Tab-separated table of C-alpha atoms and ligand atoms in Angstrom:
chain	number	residue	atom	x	y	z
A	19	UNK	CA	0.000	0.000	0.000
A	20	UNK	CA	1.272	3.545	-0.790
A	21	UNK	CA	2.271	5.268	1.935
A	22	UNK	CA	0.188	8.508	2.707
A	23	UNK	CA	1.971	11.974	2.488
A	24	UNK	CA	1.014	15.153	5.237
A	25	UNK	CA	2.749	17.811	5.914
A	26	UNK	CA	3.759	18.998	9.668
A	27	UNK	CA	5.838	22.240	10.128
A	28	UNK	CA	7.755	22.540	6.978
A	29	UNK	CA	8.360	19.096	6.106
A	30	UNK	CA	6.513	16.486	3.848
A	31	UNK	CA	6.432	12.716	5.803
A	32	UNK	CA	5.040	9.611	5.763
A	33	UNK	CA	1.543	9.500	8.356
A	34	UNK	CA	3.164	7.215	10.459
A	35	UNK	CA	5.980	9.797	11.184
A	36	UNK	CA	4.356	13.045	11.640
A	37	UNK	CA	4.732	13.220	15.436
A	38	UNK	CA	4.322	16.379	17.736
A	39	UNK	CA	4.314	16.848	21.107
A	40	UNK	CA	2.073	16.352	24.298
A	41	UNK	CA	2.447	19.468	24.839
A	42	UNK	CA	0.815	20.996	21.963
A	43	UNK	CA	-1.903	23.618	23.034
A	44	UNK	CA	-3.829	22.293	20.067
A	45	UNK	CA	-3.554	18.506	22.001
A	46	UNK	CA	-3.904	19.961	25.559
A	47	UNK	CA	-6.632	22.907	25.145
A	48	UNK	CA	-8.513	22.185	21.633
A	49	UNK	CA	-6.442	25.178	21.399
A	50	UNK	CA	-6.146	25.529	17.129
A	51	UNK	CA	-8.644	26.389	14.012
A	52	UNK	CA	-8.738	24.274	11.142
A	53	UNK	CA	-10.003	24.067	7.079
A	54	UNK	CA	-11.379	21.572	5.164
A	55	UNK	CA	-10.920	22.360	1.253
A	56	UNK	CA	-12.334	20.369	-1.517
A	57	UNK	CA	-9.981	19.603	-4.616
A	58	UNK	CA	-11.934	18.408	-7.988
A	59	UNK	CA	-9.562	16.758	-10.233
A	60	UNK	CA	-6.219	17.707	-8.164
A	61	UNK	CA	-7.284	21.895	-8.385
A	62	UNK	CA	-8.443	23.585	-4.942
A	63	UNK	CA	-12.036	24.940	-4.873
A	64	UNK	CA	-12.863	27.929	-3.983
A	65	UNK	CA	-9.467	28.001	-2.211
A	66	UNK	CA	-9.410	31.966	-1.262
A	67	UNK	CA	-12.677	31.578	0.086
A	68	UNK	CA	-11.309	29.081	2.685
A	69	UNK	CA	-8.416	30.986	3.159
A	70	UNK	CA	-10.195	34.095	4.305
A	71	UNK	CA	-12.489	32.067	6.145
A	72	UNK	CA	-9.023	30.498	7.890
A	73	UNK	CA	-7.757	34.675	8.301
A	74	UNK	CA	-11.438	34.993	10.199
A	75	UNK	CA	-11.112	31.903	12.129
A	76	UNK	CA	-7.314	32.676	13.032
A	77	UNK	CA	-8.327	36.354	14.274
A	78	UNK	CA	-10.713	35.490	16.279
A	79	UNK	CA	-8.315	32.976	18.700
A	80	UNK	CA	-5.574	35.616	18.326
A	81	UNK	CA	-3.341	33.913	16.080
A	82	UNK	CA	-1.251	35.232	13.409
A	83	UNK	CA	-1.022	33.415	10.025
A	84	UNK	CA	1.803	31.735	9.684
A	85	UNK	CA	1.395	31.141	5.884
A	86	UNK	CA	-0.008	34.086	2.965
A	87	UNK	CA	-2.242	32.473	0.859
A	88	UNK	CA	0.091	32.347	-1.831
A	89	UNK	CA	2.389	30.100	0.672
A	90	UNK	CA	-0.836	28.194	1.807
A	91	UNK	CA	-1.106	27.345	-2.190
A	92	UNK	CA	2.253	25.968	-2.094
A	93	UNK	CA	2.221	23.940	0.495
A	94	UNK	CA	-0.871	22.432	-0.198
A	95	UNK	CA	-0.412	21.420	-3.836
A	96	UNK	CA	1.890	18.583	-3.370
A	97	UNK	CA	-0.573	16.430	-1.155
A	98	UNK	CA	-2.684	16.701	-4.117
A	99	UNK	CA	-3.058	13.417	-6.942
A	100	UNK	CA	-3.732	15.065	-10.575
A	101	UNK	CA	-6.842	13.838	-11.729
A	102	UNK	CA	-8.629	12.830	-8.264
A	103	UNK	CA	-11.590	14.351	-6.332
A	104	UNK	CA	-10.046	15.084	-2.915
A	105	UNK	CA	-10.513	17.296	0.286
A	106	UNK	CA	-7.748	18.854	2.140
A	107	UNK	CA	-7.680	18.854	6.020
A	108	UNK	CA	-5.329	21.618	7.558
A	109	UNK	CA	-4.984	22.565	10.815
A	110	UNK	CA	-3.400	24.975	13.084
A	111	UNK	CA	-2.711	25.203	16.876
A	112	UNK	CA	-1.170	27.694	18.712
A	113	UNK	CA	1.630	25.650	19.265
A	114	UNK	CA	3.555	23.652	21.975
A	115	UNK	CA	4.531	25.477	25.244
A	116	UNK	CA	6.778	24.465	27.782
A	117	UNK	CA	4.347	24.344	30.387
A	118	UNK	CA	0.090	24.046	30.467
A	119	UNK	CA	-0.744	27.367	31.786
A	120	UNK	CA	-4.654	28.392	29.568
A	121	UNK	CA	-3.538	32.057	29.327
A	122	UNK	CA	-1.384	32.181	25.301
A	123	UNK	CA	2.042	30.910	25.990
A	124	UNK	CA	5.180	33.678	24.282
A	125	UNK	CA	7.364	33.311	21.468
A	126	UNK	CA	5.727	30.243	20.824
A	127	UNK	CA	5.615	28.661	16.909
A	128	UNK	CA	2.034	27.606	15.924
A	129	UNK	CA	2.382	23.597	14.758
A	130	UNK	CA	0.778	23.724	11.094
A	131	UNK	CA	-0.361	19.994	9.997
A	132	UNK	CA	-2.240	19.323	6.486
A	133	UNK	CA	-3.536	15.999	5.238
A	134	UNK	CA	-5.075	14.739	2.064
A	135	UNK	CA	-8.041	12.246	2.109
A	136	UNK	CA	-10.954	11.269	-0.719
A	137	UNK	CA	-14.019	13.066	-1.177
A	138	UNK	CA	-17.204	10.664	-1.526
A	139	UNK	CA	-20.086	13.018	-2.533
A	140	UNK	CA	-23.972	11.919	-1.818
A	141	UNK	CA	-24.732	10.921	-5.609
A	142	UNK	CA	-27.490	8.108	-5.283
A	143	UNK	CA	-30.543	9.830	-6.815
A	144	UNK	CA	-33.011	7.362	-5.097
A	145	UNK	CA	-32.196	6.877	-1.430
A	146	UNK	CA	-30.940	10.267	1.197
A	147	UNK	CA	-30.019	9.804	4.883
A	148	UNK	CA	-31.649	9.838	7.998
A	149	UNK	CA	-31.510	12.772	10.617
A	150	UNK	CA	-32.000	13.371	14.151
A	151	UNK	CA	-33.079	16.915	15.522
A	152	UNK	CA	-31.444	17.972	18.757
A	153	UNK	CA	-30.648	20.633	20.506
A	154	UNK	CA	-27.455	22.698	20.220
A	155	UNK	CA	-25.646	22.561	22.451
A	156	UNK	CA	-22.473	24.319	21.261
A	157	UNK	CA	-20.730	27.578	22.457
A	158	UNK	CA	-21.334	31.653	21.166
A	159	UNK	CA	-18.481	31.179	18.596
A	160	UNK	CA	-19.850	28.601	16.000
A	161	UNK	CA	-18.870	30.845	13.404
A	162	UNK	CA	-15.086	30.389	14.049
A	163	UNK	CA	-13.772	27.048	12.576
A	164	UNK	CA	-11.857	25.523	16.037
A	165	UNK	CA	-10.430	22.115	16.166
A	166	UNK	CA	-12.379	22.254	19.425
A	167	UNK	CA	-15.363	20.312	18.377
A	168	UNK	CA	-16.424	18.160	21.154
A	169	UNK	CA	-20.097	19.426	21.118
A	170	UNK	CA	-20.175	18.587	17.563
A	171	UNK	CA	-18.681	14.713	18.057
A	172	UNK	CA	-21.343	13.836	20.836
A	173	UNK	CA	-24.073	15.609	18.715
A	174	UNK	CA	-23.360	13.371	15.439
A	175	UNK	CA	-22.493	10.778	17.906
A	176	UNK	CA	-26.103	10.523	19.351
A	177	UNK	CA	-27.443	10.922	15.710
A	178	UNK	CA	-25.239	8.097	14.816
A	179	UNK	CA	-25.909	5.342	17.793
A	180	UNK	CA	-29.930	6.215	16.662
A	181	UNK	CA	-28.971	4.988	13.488
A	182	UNK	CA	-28.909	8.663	11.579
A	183	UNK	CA	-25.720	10.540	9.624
A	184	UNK	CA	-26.219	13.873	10.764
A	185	UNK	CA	-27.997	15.706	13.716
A	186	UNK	CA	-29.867	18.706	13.161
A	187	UNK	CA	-29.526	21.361	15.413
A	188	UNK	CA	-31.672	23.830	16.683
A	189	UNK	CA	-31.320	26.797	19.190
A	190	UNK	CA	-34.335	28.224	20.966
A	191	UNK	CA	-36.880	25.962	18.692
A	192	UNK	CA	-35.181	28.073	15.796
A	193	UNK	CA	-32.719	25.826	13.251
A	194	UNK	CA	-28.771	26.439	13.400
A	195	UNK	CA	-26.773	23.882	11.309
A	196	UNK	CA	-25.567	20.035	11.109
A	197	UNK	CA	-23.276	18.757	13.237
A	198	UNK	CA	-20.728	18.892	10.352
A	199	UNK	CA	-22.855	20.768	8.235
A	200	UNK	CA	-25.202	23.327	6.850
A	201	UNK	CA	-28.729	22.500	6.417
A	202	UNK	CA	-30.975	24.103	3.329
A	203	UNK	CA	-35.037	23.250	3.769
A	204	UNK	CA	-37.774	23.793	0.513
A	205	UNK	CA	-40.609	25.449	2.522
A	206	UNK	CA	-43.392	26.724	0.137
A	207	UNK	CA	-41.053	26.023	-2.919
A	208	UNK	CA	-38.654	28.481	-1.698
A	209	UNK	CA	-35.225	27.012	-0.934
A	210	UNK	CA	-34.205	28.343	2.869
A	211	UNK	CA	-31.183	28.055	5.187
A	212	UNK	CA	-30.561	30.333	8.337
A	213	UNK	CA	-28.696	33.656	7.881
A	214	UNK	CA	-25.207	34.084	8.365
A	215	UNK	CA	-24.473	34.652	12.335
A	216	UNK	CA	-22.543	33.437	15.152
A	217	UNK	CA	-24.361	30.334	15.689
A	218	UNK	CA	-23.743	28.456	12.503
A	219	UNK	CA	-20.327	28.063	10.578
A	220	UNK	CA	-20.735	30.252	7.147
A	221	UNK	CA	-19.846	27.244	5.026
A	222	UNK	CA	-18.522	27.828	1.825
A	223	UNK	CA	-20.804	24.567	0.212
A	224	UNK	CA	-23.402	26.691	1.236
A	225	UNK	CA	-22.284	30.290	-0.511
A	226	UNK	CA	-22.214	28.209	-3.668
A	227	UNK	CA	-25.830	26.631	-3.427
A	228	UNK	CA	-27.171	30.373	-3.127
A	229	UNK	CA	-25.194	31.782	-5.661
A	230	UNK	CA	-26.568	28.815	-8.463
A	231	UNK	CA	-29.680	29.375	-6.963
A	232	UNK	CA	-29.606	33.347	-7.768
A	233	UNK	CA	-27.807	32.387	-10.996
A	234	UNK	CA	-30.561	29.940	-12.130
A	235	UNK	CA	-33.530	32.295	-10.995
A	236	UNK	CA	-34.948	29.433	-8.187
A	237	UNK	CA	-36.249	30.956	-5.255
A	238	UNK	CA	-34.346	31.090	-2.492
A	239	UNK	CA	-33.895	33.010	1.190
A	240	UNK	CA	-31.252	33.211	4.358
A	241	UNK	CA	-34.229	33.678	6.881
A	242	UNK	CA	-34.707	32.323	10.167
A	243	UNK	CA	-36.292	29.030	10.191
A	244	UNK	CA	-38.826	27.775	13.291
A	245	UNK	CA	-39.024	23.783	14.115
A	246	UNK	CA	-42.532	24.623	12.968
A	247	UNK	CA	-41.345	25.454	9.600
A	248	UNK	CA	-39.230	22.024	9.398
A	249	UNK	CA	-42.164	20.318	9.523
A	250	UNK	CA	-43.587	21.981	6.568
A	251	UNK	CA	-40.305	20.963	4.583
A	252	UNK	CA	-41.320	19.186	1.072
A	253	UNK	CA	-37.302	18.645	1.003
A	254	UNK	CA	-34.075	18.629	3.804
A	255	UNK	CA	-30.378	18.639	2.690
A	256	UNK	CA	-27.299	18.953	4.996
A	257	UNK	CA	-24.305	20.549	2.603
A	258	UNK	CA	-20.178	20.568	3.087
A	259	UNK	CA	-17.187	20.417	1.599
A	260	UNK	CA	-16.632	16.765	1.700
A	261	UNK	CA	-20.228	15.707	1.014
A	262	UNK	CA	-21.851	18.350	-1.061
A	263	UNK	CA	-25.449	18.440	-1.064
A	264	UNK	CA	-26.886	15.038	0.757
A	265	UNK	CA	-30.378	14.724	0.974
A	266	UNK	CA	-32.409	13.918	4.005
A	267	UNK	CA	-35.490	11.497	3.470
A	268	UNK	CA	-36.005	11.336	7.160
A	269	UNK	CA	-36.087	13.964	10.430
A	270	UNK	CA	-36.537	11.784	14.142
A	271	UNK	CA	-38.314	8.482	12.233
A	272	UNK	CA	-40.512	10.411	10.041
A	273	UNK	CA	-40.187	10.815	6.370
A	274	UNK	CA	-39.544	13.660	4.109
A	275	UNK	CA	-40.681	13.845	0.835
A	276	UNK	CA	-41.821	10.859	0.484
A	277	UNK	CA	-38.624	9.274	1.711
A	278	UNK	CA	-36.952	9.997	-1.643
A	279	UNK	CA	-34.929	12.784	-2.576
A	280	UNK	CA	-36.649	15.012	-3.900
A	281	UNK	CA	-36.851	17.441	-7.412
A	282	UNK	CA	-34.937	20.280	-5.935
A	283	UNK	CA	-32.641	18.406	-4.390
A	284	UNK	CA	-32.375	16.721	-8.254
A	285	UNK	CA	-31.702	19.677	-9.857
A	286	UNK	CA	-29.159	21.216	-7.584
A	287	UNK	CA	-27.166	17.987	-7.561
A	288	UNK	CA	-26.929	18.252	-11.328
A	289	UNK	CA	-26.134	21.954	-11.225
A	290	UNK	CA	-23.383	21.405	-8.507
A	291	UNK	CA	-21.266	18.965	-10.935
A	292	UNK	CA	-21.956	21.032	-13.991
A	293	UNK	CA	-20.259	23.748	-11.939
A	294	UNK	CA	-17.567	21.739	-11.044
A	295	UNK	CA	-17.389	20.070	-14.292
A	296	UNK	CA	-16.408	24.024	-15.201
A	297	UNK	CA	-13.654	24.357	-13.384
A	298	UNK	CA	-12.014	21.135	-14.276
B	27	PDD	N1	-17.254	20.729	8.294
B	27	PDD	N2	-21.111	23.677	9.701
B	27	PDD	C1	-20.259	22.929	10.416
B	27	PDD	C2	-20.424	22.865	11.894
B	27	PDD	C3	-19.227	22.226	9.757
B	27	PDD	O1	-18.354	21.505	10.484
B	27	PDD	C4	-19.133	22.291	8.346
B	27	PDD	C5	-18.064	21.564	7.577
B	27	PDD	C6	-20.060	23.080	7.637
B	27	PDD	C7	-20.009	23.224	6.137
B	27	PDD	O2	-18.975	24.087	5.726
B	27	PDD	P1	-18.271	23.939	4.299
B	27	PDD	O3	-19.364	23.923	3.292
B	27	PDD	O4	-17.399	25.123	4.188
B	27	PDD	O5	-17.530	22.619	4.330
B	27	PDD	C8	-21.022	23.761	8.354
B	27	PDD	C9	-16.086	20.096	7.734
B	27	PDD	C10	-16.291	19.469	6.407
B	27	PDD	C11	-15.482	19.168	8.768
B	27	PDD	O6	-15.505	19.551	9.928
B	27	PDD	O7	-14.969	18.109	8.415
């Protein structure tokens, strides 16, 4: 088996050597942001959109980037196979400090990690996932990507051992996001998903569905969005960079549209690989 290549603070090693220590804040405190960037055919999507997103994500833990984008380009590029659908995972913590002490250790070096791994997109135009509505549980700053996601791994954990992909989340009876991902709802024929705000990560799968939307003239809206509402839903999806659009055919045991993916979900799924099919 070919070994897998990441890279860890400057160098490019085999998995099985990329070592850093205890003492990393990012191992002790959670203490780090991270991306997750799609690659279609070995090219980076939307790559300065996940950059700034990283700049965003970076300012708000008080962390300088290490890396300009151009350098972030560079470095990334060699994990990458020509000719495969990919995602890359990066990741940076504030670094290893000689003692754990919560308040930002000085002159420390953030560690800076990136791995590559395949992208398996929801293509299947018959069957969609279940999901499991909960509520969210998570902290003020769900807007900043942190590598602190232990909220997150119980939620999709709970959704899992009930025998769902994704839980739903909702905040005072009003929907957030997934657990991993954004969630779109056709209410009325109008394609909805919650407005950009600190409670839900401003995904970049999720720019590009409202931008074909506008681009194709379908009806769609960033508007708050009640439980009520979700019962209304003729169609669910959950959207991200490493799954795309999947559609949910099931919320807590009961079905949604029909317990088939439905039209809009259709269309959008064949608009989202023309697109990419553009930039290949
Ligand atoms: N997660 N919301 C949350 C909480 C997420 O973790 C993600 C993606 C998204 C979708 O964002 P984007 O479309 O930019 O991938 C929304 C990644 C894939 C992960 O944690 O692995």
């Amino acid at each position: 088996m070919e070994t897998e290549t990441v890279y860890l603070n400057g160098d490019y090693v085999p998995l099985a050597d990329a070592k850093i220590s205890v003492m990393d804040r990012g191992f002790l405190f959670g203490d780090g942001v991270y991306e997750v960037i799609p690659a279609y055919s070995g090219q980076l999507f939307r790559l300065e959109d996940h950059l700034e997103r990283l700049d965003k994500s970076l300012r708000a833990i008080r962390l300088q980037n290490p890396h300009s984008h151009e350098q972030w380009l560079n470095l990334l590029t060699p994990l990458l196979k020509k000719g495969l659908d990919q995602s890359v995972y990066l990741q940076i913590t504030r670094g290893t400090a000689p003692k754990r002490d919560h308040a930002f250790p000085q002159n420390v070096t953030p560690t800076v990690f990136a791995m590559v791994t395949g992208i398996t997109p929801h293509s299947d135009p018959d069957n969609g996932v279940k999901a499991l509505s909960m509520e969210d549980s998570r902290w003020k700053l769900c807007d900043t990507k942190a590598i602190t996601l232990l909220a997150n791994v119980l939620l999709r954990q709970a959704a899992v051992d009930n025998g769902c992909t994704e839980a739903i989340l909702f905040k005072d009876g009003y929907l957030t996001e997934g657990a991993a991902s954004n969630v779109f709802a056709v209410i009325d024929g109008i394609l909805m998903t919650p407005p950009k705000s600190s409670a839900i990560l401003p995904g970049i799968t999720r720019d590009v569905i409202l931008e074909i939307a506008r681009k194709n003239n379908i009806p769609c809206s960033e508007q708050a969005i009640s439980k009520a509402d979700i019962k209304k839903a003729s169609e669910l999806w959950i959207t991200s960079s490493t799954r795309e659009i999947i559609p949910v055919v099931e919320l807590d045991s009961e079905k949604v549209s029909g317990g088939k993916p439905g039209p809009v979900w259709k269309t959008f799924y064949k608009l989202f690989q023309e697109h990419k099919q553009s930039l290949r």
